[in-house]
Amino acid sequence: MPILSIDHVQIAMPAGQEDRARAFYAGILGFTEIPKPSELAKRGGAWFQSQGAQLHLGVEADFRPARKAHPAFLVSGLDALIAKVKDAGYETDTSQPPLDGYKRAHVFDPFGNRIELMEKL
């Protein structure tokens, strides 16, 4: 049976930092926070969605940021989004080589996790 699609991507975050996650993912990247099921909400973290992309942030007790592994999100207006991320004081990396048909950059969330943003040319 084939894999049909990705339902969501989960990355880790430190405990008690949900407000920082909301400020970045909703406030800067434009995701909308969605409710977690009540049993899972007890664990902390936050879930976000933007059109077809869903991102779950889960609390990890011995948190270490993912500096290499990362989700990649398709965006429109990449240059403006990168400027918004920079203006808010978050780390960015625009030095990556282009991929065929895409302009791309990496940004780092408040916890140091790498997030790739890609725009179709």
Short mmCIF file of N, CA, C and O in Angstrom, two decimals:
data_model
loop_
_atom_site.label_atom_id
_atom_site.label_comp_id
_atom_site.label_asym_id
_atom_site.label_seq_id
_atom_site.Cartn_x
_atom_site.Cartn_y
_atom_site.Cartn_z
N MET A 1 0.85 -1.18 0.00
CA MET A 1 0.00 0.00 0.00
C MET A 1 0.89 1.24 0.00
O MET A 1 1.78 1.36 0.85
N PRO A 2 0.64 2.18 -0.90
CA PRO A 2 1.52 3.35 -1.00
C PRO A 2 1.23 4.40 0.08
O PRO A 2 0.11 4.50 0.57
N ILE A 3 2.25 5.18 0.39
CA ILE A 3 2.07 6.36 1.23
C ILE A 3 1.35 7.40 0.37
O ILE A 3 1.75 7.65 -0.76
N LEU A 4 0.30 8.00 0.88
CA LEU A 4 -0.50 8.93 0.09
C LEU A 4 -0.07 10.39 0.22
O LEU A 4 -0.08 11.13 -0.74
N SER A 5 0.29 10.79 1.42
CA SER A 5 0.74 12.16 1.64
C SER A 5 1.25 12.28 3.07
O SER A 5 1.14 11.35 3.85
N ILE A 6 1.77 13.43 3.39
CA ILE A 6 2.18 13.72 4.77
C ILE A 6 0.99 14.37 5.47
O ILE A 6 0.41 15.33 4.97
N ASP A 7 0.64 13.84 6.63
CA ASP A 7 -0.44 14.43 7.42
C ASP A 7 0.07 15.62 8.21
O ASP A 7 -0.57 16.66 8.26
N HIS A 8 1.22 15.47 8.86
CA HIS A 8 1.83 16.56 9.62
C HIS A 8 3.31 16.27 9.83
O HIS A 8 3.76 15.16 9.61
N VAL A 9 4.02 17.29 10.24
CA VAL A 9 5.42 17.18 10.62
C VAL A 9 5.51 17.61 12.07
O VAL A 9 4.86 18.59 12.47
N GLN A 10 6.28 16.90 12.86
CA GLN A 10 6.48 17.31 14.25
C GLN A 10 7.94 17.64 14.47
O GLN A 10 8.83 16.93 14.02
N ILE A 11 8.16 18.74 15.17
CA ILE A 11 9.50 19.10 15.62
C ILE A 11 9.42 19.34 17.12
O ILE A 11 8.33 19.50 17.68
N ALA A 12 10.56 19.35 17.76
CA ALA A 12 10.60 19.45 19.22
C ALA A 12 10.79 20.90 19.67
O ALA A 12 11.29 21.75 18.93
N MET A 13 10.40 21.12 20.90
CA MET A 13 10.59 22.42 21.55
C MET A 13 10.80 22.19 23.05
O MET A 13 10.42 21.13 23.56
N PRO A 14 11.39 23.14 23.76
CA PRO A 14 11.53 22.99 25.21
C PRO A 14 10.20 23.24 25.93
O PRO A 14 9.31 23.93 25.40
N ALA A 15 10.08 22.72 27.11
CA ALA A 15 8.86 22.87 27.91
C ALA A 15 8.61 24.32 28.27
O ALA A 15 9.54 25.10 28.50
N GLY A 16 7.34 24.69 28.30
CA GLY A 16 6.93 26.00 28.79
C GLY A 16 7.18 27.15 27.82
O GLY A 16 7.08 28.31 28.22
N GLN A 17 7.48 26.87 26.56
CA GLN A 17 7.83 27.91 25.60
C GLN A 17 6.76 28.10 24.52
O GLN A 17 7.05 28.61 23.43
N GLU A 18 5.52 27.71 24.82
CA GLU A 18 4.45 27.79 23.82
C GLU A 18 4.22 29.22 23.32
O GLU A 18 3.96 29.41 22.12
N ASP A 19 4.34 30.22 24.18
CA ASP A 19 4.13 31.60 23.73
C ASP A 19 5.18 32.02 22.71
O ASP A 19 4.88 32.72 21.74
N ARG A 20 6.40 31.59 22.90
CA ARG A 20 7.46 31.89 21.93
C ARG A 20 7.19 31.17 20.61
O ARG A 20 7.43 31.72 19.53
N ALA A 21 6.68 29.94 20.68
CA ALA A 21 6.32 29.20 19.47
C ALA A 21 5.21 29.94 18.72
O ALA A 21 5.27 30.11 17.50
N ARG A 22 4.19 30.39 19.44
CA ARG A 22 3.08 31.11 18.82
C ARG A 22 3.56 32.41 18.17
O ARG A 22 3.13 32.76 17.07
N ALA A 23 4.44 33.13 18.85
CA ALA A 23 4.94 34.40 18.31
C ALA A 23 5.66 34.17 16.98
O ALA A 23 5.52 34.97 16.05
N PHE A 24 6.41 33.09 16.88
CA PHE A 24 7.15 32.81 15.65
C PHE A 24 6.26 32.19 14.57
O PHE A 24 6.16 32.71 13.46
N TYR A 25 5.63 31.08 14.89
CA TYR A 25 4.91 30.33 13.86
C TYR A 25 3.62 31.02 13.43
O TYR A 25 3.31 31.04 12.23
N ALA A 26 2.88 31.61 14.35
CA ALA A 26 1.66 32.34 13.97
C ALA A 26 1.99 33.79 13.64
O ALA A 26 1.59 34.29 12.58
N GLY A 27 2.73 34.46 14.51
CA GLY A 27 3.00 35.88 14.34
C GLY A 27 3.92 36.22 13.19
O GLY A 27 3.72 37.24 12.52
N ILE A 28 4.93 35.39 12.93
CA ILE A 28 5.90 35.70 11.88
C ILE A 28 5.61 34.89 10.61
O ILE A 28 5.52 35.46 9.52
N LEU A 29 5.49 33.58 10.72
CA LEU A 29 5.31 32.75 9.54
C LEU A 29 3.87 32.69 9.04
O LEU A 29 3.63 32.26 7.91
N GLY A 30 2.90 33.09 9.86
CA GLY A 30 1.53 33.16 9.40
C GLY A 30 0.71 31.89 9.55
O GLY A 30 -0.40 31.79 9.00
N PHE A 31 1.20 30.92 10.30
CA PHE A 31 0.39 29.74 10.60
C PHE A 31 -0.77 30.14 11.52
O PHE A 31 -0.70 31.16 12.21
N THR A 32 -1.80 29.31 11.55
CA THR A 32 -2.90 29.46 12.48
C THR A 32 -2.79 28.34 13.51
O THR A 32 -2.60 27.18 13.13
N GLU A 33 -2.88 28.69 14.79
CA GLU A 33 -2.84 27.64 15.81
C GLU A 33 -4.15 26.86 15.77
O GLU A 33 -5.23 27.43 15.63
N ILE A 34 -4.04 25.54 15.86
CA ILE A 34 -5.21 24.68 15.91
C ILE A 34 -5.20 23.95 17.25
O ILE A 34 -4.13 23.70 17.82
N PRO A 35 -6.38 23.61 17.76
CA PRO A 35 -6.42 22.97 19.08
C PRO A 35 -5.87 21.54 19.05
O PRO A 35 -6.07 20.81 18.08
N LYS A 36 -5.17 21.20 20.11
CA LYS A 36 -4.72 19.83 20.30
C LYS A 36 -5.83 19.05 21.00
O LYS A 36 -6.56 19.63 21.80
N PRO A 37 -5.94 17.76 20.72
CA PRO A 37 -6.89 16.95 21.49
C PRO A 37 -6.58 17.07 22.99
O PRO A 37 -5.41 17.18 23.38
N SER A 38 -7.61 17.05 23.83
CA SER A 38 -7.44 17.34 25.26
C SER A 38 -6.40 16.44 25.92
O SER A 38 -5.62 16.90 26.76
N GLU A 39 -6.37 15.17 25.58
CA GLU A 39 -5.38 14.27 26.19
C GLU A 39 -3.95 14.66 25.81
O GLU A 39 -3.03 14.55 26.61
N LEU A 40 -3.76 15.12 24.58
CA LEU A 40 -2.42 15.51 24.13
C LEU A 40 -2.06 16.91 24.61
O LEU A 40 -0.88 17.21 24.81
N ALA A 41 -3.04 17.77 24.82
CA ALA A 41 -2.77 19.13 25.29
C ALA A 41 -2.08 19.14 26.64
O ALA A 41 -1.30 20.04 26.95
N LYS A 42 -2.32 18.10 27.44
CA LYS A 42 -1.69 18.00 28.77
C LYS A 42 -0.17 17.90 28.68
O LYS A 42 0.53 18.20 29.64
N ARG A 43 0.32 17.49 27.53
CA ARG A 43 1.77 17.30 27.34
C ARG A 43 2.49 18.59 26.98
O ARG A 43 3.71 18.62 26.89
N GLY A 44 1.74 19.66 26.70
CA GLY A 44 2.34 20.91 26.27
C GLY A 44 2.56 20.91 24.77
O GLY A 44 2.12 20.02 24.05
N GLY A 45 3.24 21.94 24.28
CA GLY A 45 3.46 22.07 22.86
C GLY A 45 2.33 22.82 22.20
O GLY A 45 1.44 23.36 22.86
N ALA A 46 2.36 22.87 20.87
CA ALA A 46 1.33 23.59 20.12
C ALA A 46 1.27 23.02 18.71
O ALA A 46 2.27 22.54 18.18
N TRP A 47 0.07 23.11 18.12
CA TRP A 47 -0.13 22.65 16.74
C TRP A 47 -0.52 23.84 15.89
O TRP A 47 -1.27 24.72 16.32
N PHE A 48 -0.04 23.83 14.63
CA PHE A 48 -0.29 24.92 13.71
C PHE A 48 -0.66 24.38 12.34
O PHE A 48 -0.24 23.28 11.97
N GLN A 49 -1.40 25.21 11.58
CA GLN A 49 -1.76 24.82 10.22
C GLN A 49 -1.77 26.04 9.32
O GLN A 49 -2.12 27.14 9.75
N SER A 50 -1.40 25.84 8.06
CA SER A 50 -1.51 26.86 7.03
C SER A 50 -1.83 26.16 5.73
O SER A 50 -0.99 25.41 5.21
N GLN A 51 -3.02 26.34 5.25
CA GLN A 51 -3.53 25.63 4.08
C GLN A 51 -3.28 24.14 4.26
O GLN A 51 -3.76 23.56 5.20
N GLY A 52 -2.50 23.50 3.38
CA GLY A 52 -2.31 22.05 3.46
C GLY A 52 -1.18 21.59 4.36
O GLY A 52 -0.93 20.39 4.47
N ALA A 53 -0.48 22.51 5.01
CA ALA A 53 0.67 22.14 5.85
C ALA A 53 0.28 22.20 7.32
O ALA A 53 -0.24 23.20 7.79
N GLN A 54 0.56 21.11 8.04
CA GLN A 54 0.30 21.08 9.48
C GLN A 54 1.61 20.79 10.21
O GLN A 54 2.36 19.90 9.81
N LEU A 55 1.89 21.58 11.23
CA LEU A 55 3.11 21.47 12.00
C LEU A 55 2.75 21.29 13.47
O LEU A 55 1.98 22.07 14.03
N HIS A 56 3.31 20.25 14.09
CA HIS A 56 3.12 20.01 15.52
C HIS A 56 4.44 20.28 16.22
O HIS A 56 5.48 19.79 15.79
N LEU A 57 4.40 21.03 17.29
CA LEU A 57 5.56 21.22 18.15
C LEU A 57 5.30 20.45 19.43
O LEU A 57 4.32 20.71 20.13
N GLY A 58 6.17 19.49 19.71
CA GLY A 58 6.03 18.67 20.89
C GLY A 58 7.15 18.94 21.88
O GLY A 58 8.29 19.18 21.49
N VAL A 59 6.81 18.92 23.15
CA VAL A 59 7.79 19.17 24.21
C VAL A 59 8.71 17.97 24.33
O VAL A 59 8.27 16.82 24.39
N GLU A 60 10.00 18.25 24.35
CA GLU A 60 11.01 17.21 24.54
C GLU A 60 11.82 17.57 25.78
O GLU A 60 12.39 18.67 25.85
N ALA A 61 11.84 16.67 26.75
CA ALA A 61 12.48 16.95 28.04
C ALA A 61 13.96 17.32 27.89
O ALA A 61 14.43 18.27 28.50
N ASP A 62 14.69 16.58 27.10
CA ASP A 62 16.12 16.84 26.89
C ASP A 62 16.28 17.51 25.53
O ASP A 62 16.97 17.02 24.66
N PHE A 63 15.62 18.66 25.36
CA PHE A 63 15.54 19.32 24.06
C PHE A 63 16.91 19.73 23.53
O PHE A 63 17.72 20.30 24.24
N ARG A 64 17.12 19.44 22.27
CA ARG A 64 18.24 19.95 21.48
C ARG A 64 17.69 20.33 20.12
O ARG A 64 16.96 19.54 19.51
N PRO A 65 17.99 21.52 19.62
CA PRO A 65 17.40 21.94 18.34
C PRO A 65 17.88 21.07 17.17
O PRO A 65 19.01 20.59 17.17
N ALA A 66 17.01 20.94 16.19
CA ALA A 66 17.36 20.24 14.95
C ALA A 66 17.99 21.26 14.01
O ALA A 66 17.30 22.07 13.41
N ARG A 67 19.31 21.25 13.93
CA ARG A 67 20.03 22.23 13.11
C ARG A 67 20.23 21.74 11.68
O ARG A 67 20.55 22.52 10.80
N LYS A 68 20.04 20.46 11.43
CA LYS A 68 20.18 19.91 10.08
C LYS A 68 18.84 19.39 9.57
O LYS A 68 18.36 19.83 8.54
N ALA A 69 18.23 18.45 10.29
CA ALA A 69 16.92 17.93 9.90
C ALA A 69 15.92 19.08 9.96
O ALA A 69 16.01 19.96 10.82
N HIS A 70 14.95 19.09 9.03
CA HIS A 70 14.03 20.22 8.98
C HIS A 70 12.82 19.92 8.10
O HIS A 70 12.91 19.13 7.17
N PRO A 71 11.70 20.58 8.38
CA PRO A 71 10.59 20.59 7.43
C PRO A 71 10.86 21.68 6.39
O PRO A 71 11.59 22.64 6.66
N ALA A 72 10.27 21.53 5.22
CA ALA A 72 10.35 22.56 4.18
C ALA A 72 8.93 22.95 3.80
O ALA A 72 8.10 22.08 3.52
N PHE A 73 8.65 24.23 3.80
CA PHE A 73 7.32 24.73 3.49
C PHE A 73 7.36 25.57 2.22
O PHE A 73 8.26 26.41 2.05
N LEU A 74 6.40 25.34 1.32
CA LEU A 74 6.24 26.18 0.14
C LEU A 74 5.56 27.47 0.57
O LEU A 74 4.58 27.44 1.32
N VAL A 75 6.10 28.60 0.09
CA VAL A 75 5.55 29.90 0.45
C VAL A 75 5.42 30.75 -0.82
O VAL A 75 5.97 30.42 -1.86
N SER A 76 4.71 31.84 -0.69
CA SER A 76 4.73 32.87 -1.72
C SER A 76 5.29 34.12 -1.05
O SER A 76 5.11 34.33 0.14
N GLY A 77 5.99 34.94 -1.82
CA GLY A 77 6.59 36.14 -1.25
C GLY A 77 7.75 35.83 -0.32
O GLY A 77 7.85 36.39 0.77
N LEU A 78 8.65 34.95 -0.77
CA LEU A 78 9.77 34.52 0.08
C LEU A 78 10.62 35.70 0.56
O LEU A 78 10.96 35.77 1.74
N ASP A 79 10.96 36.63 -0.33
CA ASP A 79 11.82 37.75 0.07
C ASP A 79 11.20 38.57 1.19
O ASP A 79 11.87 38.93 2.16
N ALA A 80 9.91 38.85 1.09
CA ALA A 80 9.23 39.62 2.13
C ALA A 80 9.16 38.84 3.43
O ALA A 80 9.33 39.41 4.52
N LEU A 81 8.96 37.53 3.33
CA LEU A 81 8.90 36.71 4.54
C LEU A 81 10.26 36.65 5.23
O LEU A 81 10.35 36.77 6.46
N ILE A 82 11.32 36.50 4.46
CA ILE A 82 12.68 36.50 5.04
C ILE A 82 12.96 37.84 5.70
O ILE A 82 13.52 37.89 6.81
N ALA A 83 12.57 38.93 5.07
CA ALA A 83 12.77 40.26 5.68
C ALA A 83 12.02 40.36 7.00
O ALA A 83 12.54 40.90 7.98
N LYS A 84 10.80 39.82 7.05
CA LYS A 84 10.00 39.85 8.28
C LYS A 84 10.68 39.04 9.39
O LYS A 84 10.73 39.48 10.54
N VAL A 85 11.22 37.88 9.03
CA VAL A 85 11.93 37.04 10.00
C VAL A 85 13.17 37.77 10.53
O VAL A 85 13.41 37.82 11.74
N LYS A 86 13.94 38.36 9.62
CA LYS A 86 15.14 39.11 10.02
C LYS A 86 14.78 40.30 10.90
O LYS A 86 15.44 40.54 11.92
N ASP A 87 13.76 41.06 10.49
CA ASP A 87 13.35 42.24 11.26
C ASP A 87 12.92 41.88 12.67
O ASP A 87 13.06 42.68 13.59
N ALA A 88 12.38 40.67 12.83
CA ALA A 88 11.95 40.22 14.16
C ALA A 88 13.12 39.67 14.98
O ALA A 88 12.94 39.28 16.13
N GLY A 89 14.32 39.62 14.38
CA GLY A 89 15.51 39.22 15.13
C GLY A 89 15.82 37.73 15.11
O GLY A 89 16.67 37.26 15.87
N TYR A 90 15.16 36.97 14.22
CA TYR A 90 15.43 35.53 14.14
C TYR A 90 16.55 35.27 13.13
O TYR A 90 16.72 36.00 12.16
N GLU A 91 17.28 34.21 13.37
CA GLU A 91 18.38 33.81 12.50
C GLU A 91 17.86 33.33 11.15
O GLU A 91 16.86 32.63 11.07
N THR A 92 18.57 33.72 10.08
CA THR A 92 18.25 33.27 8.73
C THR A 92 19.52 32.80 8.04
O THR A 92 20.63 33.18 8.42
N ASP A 93 19.35 32.00 7.00
CA ASP A 93 20.47 31.55 6.17
C ASP A 93 19.99 31.56 4.72
O ASP A 93 19.20 30.71 4.33
N THR A 94 20.47 32.51 3.96
CA THR A 94 20.10 32.62 2.55
C THR A 94 21.24 32.18 1.65
O THR A 94 21.23 32.43 0.46
N SER A 95 22.22 31.47 2.20
CA SER A 95 23.41 31.08 1.44
C SER A 95 23.28 29.74 0.73
O SER A 95 24.19 29.35 0.01
N GLN A 96 22.17 29.05 0.92
CA GLN A 96 22.02 27.73 0.31
C GLN A 96 21.87 27.84 -1.20
O GLN A 96 21.24 28.77 -1.69
N PRO A 97 22.44 26.90 -1.95
CA PRO A 97 22.31 26.97 -3.40
C PRO A 97 20.85 26.73 -3.81
O PRO A 97 20.11 26.04 -3.12
N PRO A 98 20.44 27.33 -4.94
CA PRO A 98 19.05 27.12 -5.39
C PRO A 98 18.83 25.68 -5.82
O PRO A 98 19.78 24.97 -6.16
N LEU A 99 17.59 25.26 -5.78
CA LEU A 99 17.18 23.97 -6.34
C LEU A 99 16.42 24.28 -7.62
O LEU A 99 15.78 25.33 -7.73
N ASP A 100 16.46 23.36 -8.58
CA ASP A 100 15.77 23.59 -9.85
C ASP A 100 14.32 24.00 -9.61
O ASP A 100 13.56 23.27 -8.97
N GLY A 101 13.98 25.18 -10.10
CA GLY A 101 12.60 25.65 -10.03
C GLY A 101 12.19 26.30 -8.73
O GLY A 101 11.03 26.67 -8.57
N TYR A 102 13.13 26.45 -7.79
CA TYR A 102 12.79 27.02 -6.48
C TYR A 102 13.83 28.03 -6.03
O TYR A 102 15.03 27.86 -6.24
N LYS A 103 13.36 29.05 -5.35
CA LYS A 103 14.20 29.94 -4.56
C LYS A 103 13.98 29.48 -3.12
O LYS A 103 12.85 29.14 -2.75
N ARG A 104 15.02 29.47 -2.30
CA ARG A 104 14.83 28.95 -0.94
C ARG A 104 15.74 29.63 0.06
O ARG A 104 16.74 30.25 -0.30
N ALA A 105 15.37 29.48 1.31
CA ALA A 105 16.16 30.00 2.43
C ALA A 105 15.82 29.18 3.66
O ALA A 105 14.80 28.50 3.71
N HIS A 106 16.70 29.26 4.64
CA HIS A 106 16.44 28.62 5.93
C HIS A 106 16.27 29.71 6.98
O HIS A 106 16.96 30.72 6.97
N VAL A 107 15.33 29.47 7.88
CA VAL A 107 15.15 30.32 9.05
C VAL A 107 15.22 29.41 10.27
O VAL A 107 15.08 28.19 10.15
N PHE A 108 15.47 29.99 11.40
CA PHE A 108 15.59 29.21 12.64
C PHE A 108 14.58 29.74 13.64
O PHE A 108 14.50 30.94 13.89
N ASP A 109 13.79 28.82 14.19
CA ASP A 109 12.74 29.22 15.13
C ASP A 109 13.37 29.68 16.45
O ASP A 109 14.60 29.66 16.60
N PRO A 110 12.58 30.12 17.41
CA PRO A 110 13.14 30.65 18.66
C PRO A 110 13.97 29.63 19.44
O PRO A 110 14.72 30.00 20.33
N PHE A 111 13.83 28.36 19.09
CA PHE A 111 14.52 27.30 19.81
C PHE A 111 15.74 26.79 19.05
O PHE A 111 16.43 25.89 19.51
N GLY A 112 16.00 27.34 17.85
CA GLY A 112 17.15 26.93 17.04
C GLY A 112 16.85 25.88 16.01
O GLY A 112 17.76 25.44 15.30
N ASN A 113 15.58 25.44 15.88
CA ASN A 113 15.22 24.46 14.86
C ASN A 113 15.28 25.09 13.47
O ASN A 113 14.80 26.21 13.27
N ARG A 114 15.84 24.37 12.52
CA ARG A 114 15.95 24.84 11.14
C ARG A 114 14.64 24.58 10.39
O ARG A 114 14.09 23.49 10.45
N ILE A 115 14.17 25.61 9.68
CA ILE A 115 12.95 25.54 8.87
C ILE A 115 13.32 26.03 7.48
O ILE A 115 13.86 27.13 7.33
N GLU A 116 13.03 25.24 6.45
CA GLU A 116 13.29 25.66 5.08
C GLU A 116 12.03 26.27 4.49
O GLU A 116 10.93 25.74 4.65
N LEU A 117 12.20 27.41 3.83
CA LEU A 117 11.11 28.07 3.13
C LEU A 117 11.46 28.09 1.64
O LEU A 117 12.56 28.50 1.27
N MET A 118 10.53 27.62 0.81
CA MET A 118 10.79 27.49 -0.62
C MET A 118 9.68 28.20 -1.41
O MET A 118 8.52 28.09 -1.05
N GLU A 119 10.09 28.88 -2.48
CA GLU A 119 9.14 29.53 -3.36
C GLU A 119 9.39 29.03 -4.78
O GLU A 119 10.53 29.06 -5.26
N LYS A 120 8.32 28.59 -5.46
CA LYS A 120 8.44 28.15 -6.85
C LYS A 120 8.75 29.36 -7.72
O LYS A 120 8.17 30.42 -7.55
N LEU A 121 9.66 29.17 -8.66
CA LEU A 121 10.01 30.25 -9.60
C LEU A 121 9.06 30.26 -10.79
O LEU A 121 8.44 29.30 -11.13
#
